[in-house]
XYZ file of C-alpha atoms in Angstrom:
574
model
C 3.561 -29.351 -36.600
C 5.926 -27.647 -38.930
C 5.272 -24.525 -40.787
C 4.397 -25.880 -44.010
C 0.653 -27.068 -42.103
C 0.388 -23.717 -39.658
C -3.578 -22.652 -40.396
C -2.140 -19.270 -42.326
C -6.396 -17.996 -40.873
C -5.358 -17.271 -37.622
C -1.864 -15.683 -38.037
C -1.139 -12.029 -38.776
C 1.419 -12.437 -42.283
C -2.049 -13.446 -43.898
C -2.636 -10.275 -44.425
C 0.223 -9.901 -46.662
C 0.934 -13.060 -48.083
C -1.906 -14.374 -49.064
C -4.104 -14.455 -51.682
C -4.165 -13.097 -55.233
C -5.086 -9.321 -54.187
C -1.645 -9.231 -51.786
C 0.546 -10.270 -55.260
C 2.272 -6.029 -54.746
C 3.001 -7.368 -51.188
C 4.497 -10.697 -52.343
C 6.764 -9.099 -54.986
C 8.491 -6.870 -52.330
C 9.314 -9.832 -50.754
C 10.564 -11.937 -54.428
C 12.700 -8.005 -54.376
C 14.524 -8.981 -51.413
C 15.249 -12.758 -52.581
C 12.884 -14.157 -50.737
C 11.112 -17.557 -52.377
C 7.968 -18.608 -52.748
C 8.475 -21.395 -49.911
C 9.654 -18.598 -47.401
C 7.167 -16.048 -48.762
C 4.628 -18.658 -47.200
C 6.587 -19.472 -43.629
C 5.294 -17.218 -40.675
C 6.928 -13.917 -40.319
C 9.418 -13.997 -36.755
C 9.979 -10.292 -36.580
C 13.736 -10.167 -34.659
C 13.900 -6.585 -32.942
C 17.072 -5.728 -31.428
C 18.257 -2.351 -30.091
C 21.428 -2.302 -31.640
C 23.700 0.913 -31.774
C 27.270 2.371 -31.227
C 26.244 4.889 -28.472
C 27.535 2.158 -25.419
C 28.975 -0.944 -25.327
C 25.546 -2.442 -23.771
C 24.140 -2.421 -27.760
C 27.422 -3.117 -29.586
C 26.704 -7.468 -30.039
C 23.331 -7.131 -30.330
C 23.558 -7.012 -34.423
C 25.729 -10.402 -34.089
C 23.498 -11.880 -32.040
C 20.514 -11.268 -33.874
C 22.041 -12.699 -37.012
C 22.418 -16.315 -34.893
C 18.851 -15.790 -34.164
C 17.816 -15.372 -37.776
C 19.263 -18.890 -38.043
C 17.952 -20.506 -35.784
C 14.585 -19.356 -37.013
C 14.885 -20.102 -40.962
C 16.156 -23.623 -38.788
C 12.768 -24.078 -37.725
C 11.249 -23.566 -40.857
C 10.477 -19.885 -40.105
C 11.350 -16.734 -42.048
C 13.107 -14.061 -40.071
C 12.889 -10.506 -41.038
C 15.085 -8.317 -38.732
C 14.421 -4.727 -37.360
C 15.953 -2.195 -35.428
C 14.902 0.685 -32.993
C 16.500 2.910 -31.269
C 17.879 3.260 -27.622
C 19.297 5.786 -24.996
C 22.194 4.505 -23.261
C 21.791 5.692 -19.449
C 25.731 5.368 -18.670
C 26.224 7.883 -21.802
C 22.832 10.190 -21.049
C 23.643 10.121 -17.171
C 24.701 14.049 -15.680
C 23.385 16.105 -17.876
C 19.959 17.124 -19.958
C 20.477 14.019 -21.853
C 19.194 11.780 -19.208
C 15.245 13.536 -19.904
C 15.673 10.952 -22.906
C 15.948 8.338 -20.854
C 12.779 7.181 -19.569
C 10.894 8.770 -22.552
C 12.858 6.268 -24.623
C 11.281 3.121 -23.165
C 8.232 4.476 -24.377
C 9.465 4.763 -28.152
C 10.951 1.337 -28.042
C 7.626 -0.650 -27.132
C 5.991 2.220 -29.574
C 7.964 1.239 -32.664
C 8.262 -2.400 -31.578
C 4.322 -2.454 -32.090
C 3.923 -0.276 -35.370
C 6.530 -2.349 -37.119
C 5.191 -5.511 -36.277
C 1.554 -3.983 -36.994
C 2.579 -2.792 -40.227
C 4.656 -5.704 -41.827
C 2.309 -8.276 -40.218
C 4.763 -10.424 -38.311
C 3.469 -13.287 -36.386
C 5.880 -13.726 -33.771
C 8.877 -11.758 -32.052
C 12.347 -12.566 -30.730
C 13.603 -9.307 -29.406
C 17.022 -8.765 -28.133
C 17.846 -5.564 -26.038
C 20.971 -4.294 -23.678
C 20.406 -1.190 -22.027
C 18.494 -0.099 -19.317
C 15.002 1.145 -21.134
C 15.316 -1.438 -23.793
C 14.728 -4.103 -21.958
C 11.445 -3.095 -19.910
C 10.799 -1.654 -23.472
C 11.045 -4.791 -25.728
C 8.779 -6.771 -22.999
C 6.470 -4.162 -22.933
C 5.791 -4.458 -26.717
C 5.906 -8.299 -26.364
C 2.786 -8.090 -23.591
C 1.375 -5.509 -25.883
C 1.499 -7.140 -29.508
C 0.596 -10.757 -27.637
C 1.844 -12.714 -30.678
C 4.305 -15.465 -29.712
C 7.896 -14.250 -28.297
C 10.904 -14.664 -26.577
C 13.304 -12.152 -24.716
C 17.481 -12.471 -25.264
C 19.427 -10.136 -23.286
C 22.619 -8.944 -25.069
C 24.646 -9.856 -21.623
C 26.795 -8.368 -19.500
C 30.467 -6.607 -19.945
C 33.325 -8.045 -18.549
C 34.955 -6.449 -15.070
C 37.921 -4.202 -15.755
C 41.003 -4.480 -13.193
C 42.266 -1.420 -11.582
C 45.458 -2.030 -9.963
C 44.440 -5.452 -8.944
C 41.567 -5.201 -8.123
C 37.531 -5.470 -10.253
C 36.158 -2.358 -10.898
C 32.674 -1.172 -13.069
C 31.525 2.039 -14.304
C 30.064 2.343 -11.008
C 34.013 2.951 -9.703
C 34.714 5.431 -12.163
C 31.783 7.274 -11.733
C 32.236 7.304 -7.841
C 35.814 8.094 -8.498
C 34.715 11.688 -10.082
C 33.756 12.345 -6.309
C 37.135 10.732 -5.169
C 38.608 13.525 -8.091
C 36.551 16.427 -5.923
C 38.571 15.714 -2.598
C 41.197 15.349 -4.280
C 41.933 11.484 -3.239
C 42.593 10.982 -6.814
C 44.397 12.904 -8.911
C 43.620 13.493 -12.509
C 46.108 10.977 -13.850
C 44.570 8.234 -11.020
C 40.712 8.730 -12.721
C 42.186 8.777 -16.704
C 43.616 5.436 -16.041
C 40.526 4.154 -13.955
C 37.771 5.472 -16.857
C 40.376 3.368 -19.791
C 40.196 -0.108 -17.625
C 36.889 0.241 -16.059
C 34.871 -1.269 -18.929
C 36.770 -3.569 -21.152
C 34.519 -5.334 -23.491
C 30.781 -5.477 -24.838
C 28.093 -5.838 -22.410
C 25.760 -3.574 -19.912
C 27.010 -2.627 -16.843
C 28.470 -5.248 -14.727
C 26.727 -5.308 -11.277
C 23.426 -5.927 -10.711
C 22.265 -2.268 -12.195
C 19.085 -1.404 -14.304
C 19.702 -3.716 -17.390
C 21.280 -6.834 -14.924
C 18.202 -6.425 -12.908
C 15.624 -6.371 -15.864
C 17.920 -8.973 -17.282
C 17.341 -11.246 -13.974
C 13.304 -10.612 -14.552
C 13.363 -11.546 -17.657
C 14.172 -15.109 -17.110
C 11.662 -14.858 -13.523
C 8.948 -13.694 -15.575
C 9.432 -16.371 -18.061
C 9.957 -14.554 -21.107
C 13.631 -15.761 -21.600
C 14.823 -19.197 -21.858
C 16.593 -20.324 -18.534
C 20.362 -19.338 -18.275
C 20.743 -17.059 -21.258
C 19.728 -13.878 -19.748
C 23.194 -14.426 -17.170
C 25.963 -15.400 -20.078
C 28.144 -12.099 -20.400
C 27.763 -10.392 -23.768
C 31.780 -11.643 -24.806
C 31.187 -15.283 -24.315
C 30.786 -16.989 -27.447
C 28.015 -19.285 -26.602
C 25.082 -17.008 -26.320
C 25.288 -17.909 -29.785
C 23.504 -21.764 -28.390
C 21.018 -19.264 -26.630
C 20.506 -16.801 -29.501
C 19.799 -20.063 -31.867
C 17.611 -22.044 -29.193
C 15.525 -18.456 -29.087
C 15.097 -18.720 -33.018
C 14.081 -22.208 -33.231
C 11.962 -22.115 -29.522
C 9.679 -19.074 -30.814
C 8.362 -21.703 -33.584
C 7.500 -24.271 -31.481
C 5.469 -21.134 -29.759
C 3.959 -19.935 -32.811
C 2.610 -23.634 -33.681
C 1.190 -24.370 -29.723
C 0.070 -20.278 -29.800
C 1.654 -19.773 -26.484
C 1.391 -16.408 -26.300
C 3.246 -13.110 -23.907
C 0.015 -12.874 -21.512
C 0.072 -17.309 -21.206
C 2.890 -16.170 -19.351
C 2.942 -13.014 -17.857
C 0.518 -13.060 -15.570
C -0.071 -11.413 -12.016
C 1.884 -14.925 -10.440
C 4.622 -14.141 -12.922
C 4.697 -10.260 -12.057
C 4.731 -11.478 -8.482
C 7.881 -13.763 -9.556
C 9.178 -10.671 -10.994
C 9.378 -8.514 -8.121
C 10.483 -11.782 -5.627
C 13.950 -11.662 -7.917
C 14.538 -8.354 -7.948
C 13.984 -7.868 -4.183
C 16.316 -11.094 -3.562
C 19.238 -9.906 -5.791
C 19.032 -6.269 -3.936
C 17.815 -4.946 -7.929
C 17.164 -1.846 -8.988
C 14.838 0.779 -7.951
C 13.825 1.334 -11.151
C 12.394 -2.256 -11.488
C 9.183 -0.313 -9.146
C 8.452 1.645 -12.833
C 9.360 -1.114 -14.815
C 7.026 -4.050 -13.946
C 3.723 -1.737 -13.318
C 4.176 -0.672 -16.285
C 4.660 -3.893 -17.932
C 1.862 -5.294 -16.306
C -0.258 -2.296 -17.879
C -0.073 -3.606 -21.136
C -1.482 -6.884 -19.889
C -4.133 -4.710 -18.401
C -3.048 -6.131 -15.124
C -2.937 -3.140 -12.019
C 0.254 -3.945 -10.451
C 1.458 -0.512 -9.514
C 4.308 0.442 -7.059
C 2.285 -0.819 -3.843
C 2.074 -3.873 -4.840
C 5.381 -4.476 -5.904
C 6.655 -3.350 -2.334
C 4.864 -5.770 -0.794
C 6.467 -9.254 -2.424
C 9.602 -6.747 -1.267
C 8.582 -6.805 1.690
C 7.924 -10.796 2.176
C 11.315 -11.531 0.017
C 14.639 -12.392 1.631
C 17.488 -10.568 0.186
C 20.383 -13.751 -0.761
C 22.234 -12.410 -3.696
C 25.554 -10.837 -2.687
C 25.427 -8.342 -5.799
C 27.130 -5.016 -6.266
C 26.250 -1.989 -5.968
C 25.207 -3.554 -2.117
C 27.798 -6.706 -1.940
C 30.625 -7.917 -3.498
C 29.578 -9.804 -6.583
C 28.880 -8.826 -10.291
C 26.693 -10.612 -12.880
C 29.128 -12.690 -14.389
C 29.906 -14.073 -10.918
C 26.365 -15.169 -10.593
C 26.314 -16.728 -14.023
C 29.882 -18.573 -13.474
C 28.147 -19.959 -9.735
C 24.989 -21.172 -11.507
C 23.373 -18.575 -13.135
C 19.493 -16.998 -12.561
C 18.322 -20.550 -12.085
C 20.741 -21.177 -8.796
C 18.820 -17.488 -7.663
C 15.269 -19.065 -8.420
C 15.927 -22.524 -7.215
C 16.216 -21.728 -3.797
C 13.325 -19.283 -4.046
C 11.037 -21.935 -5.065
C 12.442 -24.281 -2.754
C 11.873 -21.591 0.027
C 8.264 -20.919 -0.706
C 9.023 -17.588 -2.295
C 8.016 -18.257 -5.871
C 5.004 -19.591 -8.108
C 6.069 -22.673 -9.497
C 2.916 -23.406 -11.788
C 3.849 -20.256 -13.991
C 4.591 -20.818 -18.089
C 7.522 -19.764 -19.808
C 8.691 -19.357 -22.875
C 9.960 -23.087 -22.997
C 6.620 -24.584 -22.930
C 7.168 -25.893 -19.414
C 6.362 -24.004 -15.966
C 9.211 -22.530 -13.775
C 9.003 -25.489 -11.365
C 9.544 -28.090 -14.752
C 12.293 -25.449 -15.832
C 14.113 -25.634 -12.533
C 13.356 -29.715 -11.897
C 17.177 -30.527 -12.538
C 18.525 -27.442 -11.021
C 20.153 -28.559 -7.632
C 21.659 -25.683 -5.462
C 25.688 -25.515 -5.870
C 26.951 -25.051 -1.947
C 30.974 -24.468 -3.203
C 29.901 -20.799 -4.159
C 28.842 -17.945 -1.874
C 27.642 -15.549 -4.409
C 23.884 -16.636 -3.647
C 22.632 -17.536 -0.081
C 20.310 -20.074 0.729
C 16.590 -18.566 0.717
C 16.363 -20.385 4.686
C 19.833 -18.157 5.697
C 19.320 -14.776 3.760
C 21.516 -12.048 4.092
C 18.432 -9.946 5.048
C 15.185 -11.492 5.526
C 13.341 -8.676 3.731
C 14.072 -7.538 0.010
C 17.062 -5.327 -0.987
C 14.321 -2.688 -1.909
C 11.829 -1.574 -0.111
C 8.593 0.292 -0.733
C 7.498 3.807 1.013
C 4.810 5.715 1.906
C 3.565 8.988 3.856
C 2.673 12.289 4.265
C 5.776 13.364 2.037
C 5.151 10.340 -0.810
C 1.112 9.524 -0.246
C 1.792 7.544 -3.948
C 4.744 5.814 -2.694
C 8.496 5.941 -3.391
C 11.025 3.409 -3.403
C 14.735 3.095 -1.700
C 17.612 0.089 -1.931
C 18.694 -1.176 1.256
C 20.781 -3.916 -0.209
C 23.964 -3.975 2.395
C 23.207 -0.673 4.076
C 23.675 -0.832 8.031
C 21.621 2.305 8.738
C 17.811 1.910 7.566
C 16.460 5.312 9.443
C 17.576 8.945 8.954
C 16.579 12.383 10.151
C 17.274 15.868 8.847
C 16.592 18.897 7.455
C 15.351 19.111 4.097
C 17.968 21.163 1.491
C 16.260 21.579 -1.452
C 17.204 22.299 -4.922
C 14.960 22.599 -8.354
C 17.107 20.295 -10.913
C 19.383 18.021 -10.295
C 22.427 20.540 -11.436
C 21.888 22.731 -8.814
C 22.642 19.722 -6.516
C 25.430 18.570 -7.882
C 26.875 21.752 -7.936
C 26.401 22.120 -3.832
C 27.629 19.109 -3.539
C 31.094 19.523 -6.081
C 31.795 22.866 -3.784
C 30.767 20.253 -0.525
C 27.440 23.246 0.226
C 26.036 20.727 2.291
C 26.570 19.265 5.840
C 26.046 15.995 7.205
C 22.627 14.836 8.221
C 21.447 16.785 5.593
C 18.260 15.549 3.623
C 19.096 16.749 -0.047
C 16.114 17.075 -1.721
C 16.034 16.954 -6.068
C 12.271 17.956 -6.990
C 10.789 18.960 -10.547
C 12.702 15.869 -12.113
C 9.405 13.733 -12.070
C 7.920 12.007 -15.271
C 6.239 15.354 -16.160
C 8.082 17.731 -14.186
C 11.615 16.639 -15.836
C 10.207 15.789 -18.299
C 11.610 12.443 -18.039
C 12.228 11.638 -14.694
C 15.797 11.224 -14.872
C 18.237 8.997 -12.832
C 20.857 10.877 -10.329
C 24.301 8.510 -10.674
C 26.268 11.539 -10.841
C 24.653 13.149 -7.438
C 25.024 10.050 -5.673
C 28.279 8.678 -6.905
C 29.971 12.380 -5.784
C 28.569 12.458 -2.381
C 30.070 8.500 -1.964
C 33.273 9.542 -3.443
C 33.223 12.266 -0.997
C 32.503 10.034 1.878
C 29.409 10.964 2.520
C 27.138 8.438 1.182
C 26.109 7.127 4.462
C 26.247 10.703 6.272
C 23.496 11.843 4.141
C 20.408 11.203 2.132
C 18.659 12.160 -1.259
C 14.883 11.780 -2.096
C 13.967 12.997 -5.502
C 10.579 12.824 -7.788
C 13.385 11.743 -10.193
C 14.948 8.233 -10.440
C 18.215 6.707 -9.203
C 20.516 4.338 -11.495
C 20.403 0.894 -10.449
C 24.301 1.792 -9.744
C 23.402 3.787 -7.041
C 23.755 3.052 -3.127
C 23.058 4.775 -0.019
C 20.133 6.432 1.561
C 18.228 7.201 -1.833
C 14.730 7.438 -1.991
C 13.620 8.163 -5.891
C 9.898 7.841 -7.553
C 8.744 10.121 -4.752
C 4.786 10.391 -5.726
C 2.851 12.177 -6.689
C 5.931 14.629 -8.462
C 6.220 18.353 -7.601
C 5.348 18.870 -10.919
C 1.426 17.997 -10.204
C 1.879 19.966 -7.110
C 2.910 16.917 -4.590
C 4.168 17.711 -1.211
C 7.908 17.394 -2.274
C 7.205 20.435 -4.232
C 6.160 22.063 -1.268
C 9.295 21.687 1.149
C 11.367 24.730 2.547
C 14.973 24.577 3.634
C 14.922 23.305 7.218
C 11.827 21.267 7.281
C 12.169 18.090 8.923
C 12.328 14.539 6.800
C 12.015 11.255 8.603
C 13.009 8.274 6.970
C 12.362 4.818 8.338
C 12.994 1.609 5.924
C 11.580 -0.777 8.547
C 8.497 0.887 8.872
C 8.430 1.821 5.342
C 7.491 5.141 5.865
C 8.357 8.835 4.413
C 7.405 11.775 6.247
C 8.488 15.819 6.655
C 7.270 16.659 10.319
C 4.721 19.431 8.929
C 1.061 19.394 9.965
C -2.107 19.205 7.347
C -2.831 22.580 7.890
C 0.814 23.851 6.864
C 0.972 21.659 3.806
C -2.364 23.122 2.830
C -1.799 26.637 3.397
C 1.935 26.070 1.290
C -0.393 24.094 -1.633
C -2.822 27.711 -1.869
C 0.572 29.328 -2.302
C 2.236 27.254 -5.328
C 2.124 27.442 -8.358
C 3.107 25.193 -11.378
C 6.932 25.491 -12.759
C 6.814 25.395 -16.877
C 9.936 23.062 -18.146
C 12.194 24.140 -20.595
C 10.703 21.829 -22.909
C 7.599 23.121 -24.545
C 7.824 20.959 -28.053
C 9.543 18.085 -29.376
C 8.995 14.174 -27.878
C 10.145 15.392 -24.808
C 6.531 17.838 -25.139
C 4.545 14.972 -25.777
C 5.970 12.722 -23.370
C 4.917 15.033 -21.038
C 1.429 15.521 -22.080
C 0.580 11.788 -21.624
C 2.520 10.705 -19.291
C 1.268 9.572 -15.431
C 2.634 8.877 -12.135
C 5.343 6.845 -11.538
C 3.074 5.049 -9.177
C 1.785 3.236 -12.181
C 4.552 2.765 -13.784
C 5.213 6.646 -15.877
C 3.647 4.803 -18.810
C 1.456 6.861 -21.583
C -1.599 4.996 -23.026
C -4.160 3.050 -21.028
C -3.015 -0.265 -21.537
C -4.190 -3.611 -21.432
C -7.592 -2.919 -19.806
C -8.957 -0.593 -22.425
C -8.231 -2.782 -25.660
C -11.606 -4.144 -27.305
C -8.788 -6.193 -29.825
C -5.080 -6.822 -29.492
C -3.013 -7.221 -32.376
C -2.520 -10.974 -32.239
C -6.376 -11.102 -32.663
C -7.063 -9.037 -35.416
């Protein structure tokens, strides 16, 4: 079927294209030099978040315009949008990073109300950057017309006198710059050479992670979500993408054909095995919310829990994304999860075939050692690992990819915002076996719940990344390693029991068991919950206000409308 015979009834650019009443619509399109022949194609909206605030965004303009070609190919007629997005590498540190979070929100958000209000029929969105990508699928799930997911790809590694570095060194070598182990010239030449092209971070942070789901879950075509963002042939990816999303609108296979609980499950088997990102535990409930599929936190830690960890990825191992790509990409990762029993075979993708079809020809290349064989695992559970207790009765989440040490026990030292922690920990105000404990950086409580690189990179440049640990209602960059436990639940904010911890209470840790606790009776942490009272933020108007106001537990996901489940129509139908 080609475009010329689509049934124009069923697809949403009728409402704007057809018919003598939509003749004002029509001649805004004649205005931009469309012709009649394209005026009557289907609409492929191609979203990308392209901007010069990081080098994760800087291709994805390029990129988009191979798309566009791929599409008018197919006998399609691309019409190309932008939104925005907050670089976490730029945002991290300061009051910037509130954005973060709050921006995946207002990426699905205009995603949908562009699409809504042009009538597109279909979507190829291309995204970089940590919130962008969970964003863009969100709004895919959400609008339910046909569509495919390009990542922009990953930078390049940077060399550092001999050897690969990330931004992951450089910000670990601020806490090298504290001790003095590197002087200032030492750190001006590691930040020039640390990042030396276009792409998201290198290791297998936020956006590699999301990147990696993005092919499990089957919204990207197989291999393209690996190629780094320099190499010239994502073009063959970025023109496949145009020319596949077509051959989706004419068969109508649509977002939630394919993202389905089995593919969530998928989802949360790669992350686990590649030692991902904590944040992937906000990500994929909350992408599974605008399915109207309840997928929250618990049930992501348990596929963690049943998945071997085989990827040998930084921040954990030794490996960075391109290394994975160059050794056979995301496919070599789910081939011998499939193989092994660990995924759902029988799940579409954006190819028209399922993940077993997809990965038929894919045979598993033994001259490389960046992924392990599912049957001889580095680990045999997950590189993240759900938690749960008196101190987190909603959960919280920690990344155990190549610790040694999966229990701790301290006293709590607890500070209000993440600055005040930092601070302690620039002037070393801390000792070790200390439980450092960042509260009132939750979803509301932030708002924003914002990521704590900078903490955590000082206290490993210091040496003390293994000597101590961290738990905050806040989040922790996919970059960051050690004994971090983020998405504590329910927040302080909302009056959880991490708001209600004194200096010196006890905090038990154990990532076998899975289990969170502060050694502090019922009766205590009811007589301190009489006592407290709410903190008011800083932030009492703007998006940051509104965020707030709608926003729920990172449980869930952090995510602000009630999804999925609640919808009598989605846009696709209407």
């Amino acid at each position: 079927m080609d475009a010329k015979t689509f049934d124009r009834s069923k697809l949403p650019s009728r409402h704007v294209t057809q018919g003598a009443s939509r003749a004002p619509h029509r001649s805004y399109y004649y205005a931009m030099g469309l012709s009649r022949e394209e005026i009557d194609q289907p609409f492929v909206g191609v979203a990308t978040c392209w901007n010069e605030a990081a080098p994760c965004n800087i291709s994805l303009s390029r990129q988009a315009q191979v798309v566009k070609k791929g599409v008018a190919a197919a006998s399609g007629t691309p019409r190309e949008f932008t939104t925005i997005t907050v670089t976490d590498g730029i945002a991290m540190g300061h009051a910037g990073m509130k954005a973060s979070l709050a921006s995946r929100e207002v990426i699905a958000d205009s995603v949908e109300l562009t699409m809504r209000g042009h009538c597109y029929d279909a979507l190829v969105g291309l995204a970089g950057c940590d919130k962008s990508l969970p964003g863009m699928m969100m709004a895919m799930v959400r609008l339910n017309v046909p569509s495919i997911f390009i990542y922009g790809g990953t930078i390049l590694p940077g060399s550092f006198r001999g050897r690969e570095v990330t931004v992951l060194d450089v910000f670990e070598g601020v806490g090298k710059h504290l001790t003095g182990e590197y002087s200032d010239a030492d750190l001006d030449e590691l930040e020039q050479v640390a990042c030396p092209s276009a792409g998201a971070c290198g290791a297998q942070f936020t956006a590699n992670t999301m990147a990696t789901v993005s092919e499990a879950i089957g919204l990207a075509l197989p291999y393209s979500a690996g190629a780094p963002a320099p190499y010239e042939f994502r073009d063959r990816f970025c023109f496949a993408a145009g020319t596949q999303i077509m051959d989706l609108v004419a068969r109508q296979i649509r977002p939630r054909d394919i993202v389905t609980r089995k593919a969530l499950e998928n989802a949360a088997t790669v992350v686990a095995a590649s030692g991902g990102s904590t944040n992937a535990g906000l990500h994929l409930p909350a992408i599974a919310h605008e399915c109207g599929i309840d997928f929250d936190l618990f049930e992501v830690a348990k596929i963690f829990k049943r998945t071997p960890y085989v990827a040998d990825l930084k921040p954990g191992g030794k490996y960075i994304a391109k290394d994975l790509f160059e050794a056979g990409g995301i496919p070599l990762l789910m081939k011998t999860l499939l193989d092994h029993g660990y995924l759902h075979g029988d799940c579409m993708t954006v190819t028209g075939r399922t993940i077993a079809e997809n990965l038929e020809q894919v045979s598993f290349n033994t001259e490389q050692d960046v992924v392990r064989p599912a049957d001889n695992p580095i680990s045999p559970t997950g590189g993240v690992v759900g938690l749960s207790g008196n101190l987190a009765p909603d959960g919280a989440i920690v990344k155990v990819a190549g610790m040694s040490k999966l229990h701790f026990r301290g006293p709590a030292r607890c500070f209000d915002t993440e600055e005040e922690c930092f601070a302690a920990v620039s002037r070393r105000e801390y000792r070790e076996g200390d439980v450092l404990v960042i509260r009132y950086e939750g979803p509301k409580g932030g708002p924003g719940m914002r990521e704590m690189l900078s903490t955590t990179s000082a206290l490993y440049g210091q040496g003390m990344g293994n000597k101590v640990a961290l738990i905050t209602d806040g989040r922790f960059s996919g970059a960051t390693r050690g004994f971090c436990i983020g998405h504590v639940s329910p927040e302080a904010a909302v009056g959880g029991p991490i708001g209600l911890l004194k200096d010196g209470d006890i905090i038990e840790i154990d990532a076998v068991a899975g289990t969170i606790e502060v050694e502090l009776d019922e009766a205590e942490l009811n007589r301190r919950r009489e006592a407290w009272t709410p903190r008011q933020t800083d932030y009492q108007s703007g998006a940051l206000w509104k965020y707030a106001q709608t926003v729920g537990s990172a449980r869930k996901g952090a995510v602000t409308h009630p999804g999925g489940a609640a919808e009598t129509v989605c846009y696709a139908d209407q």
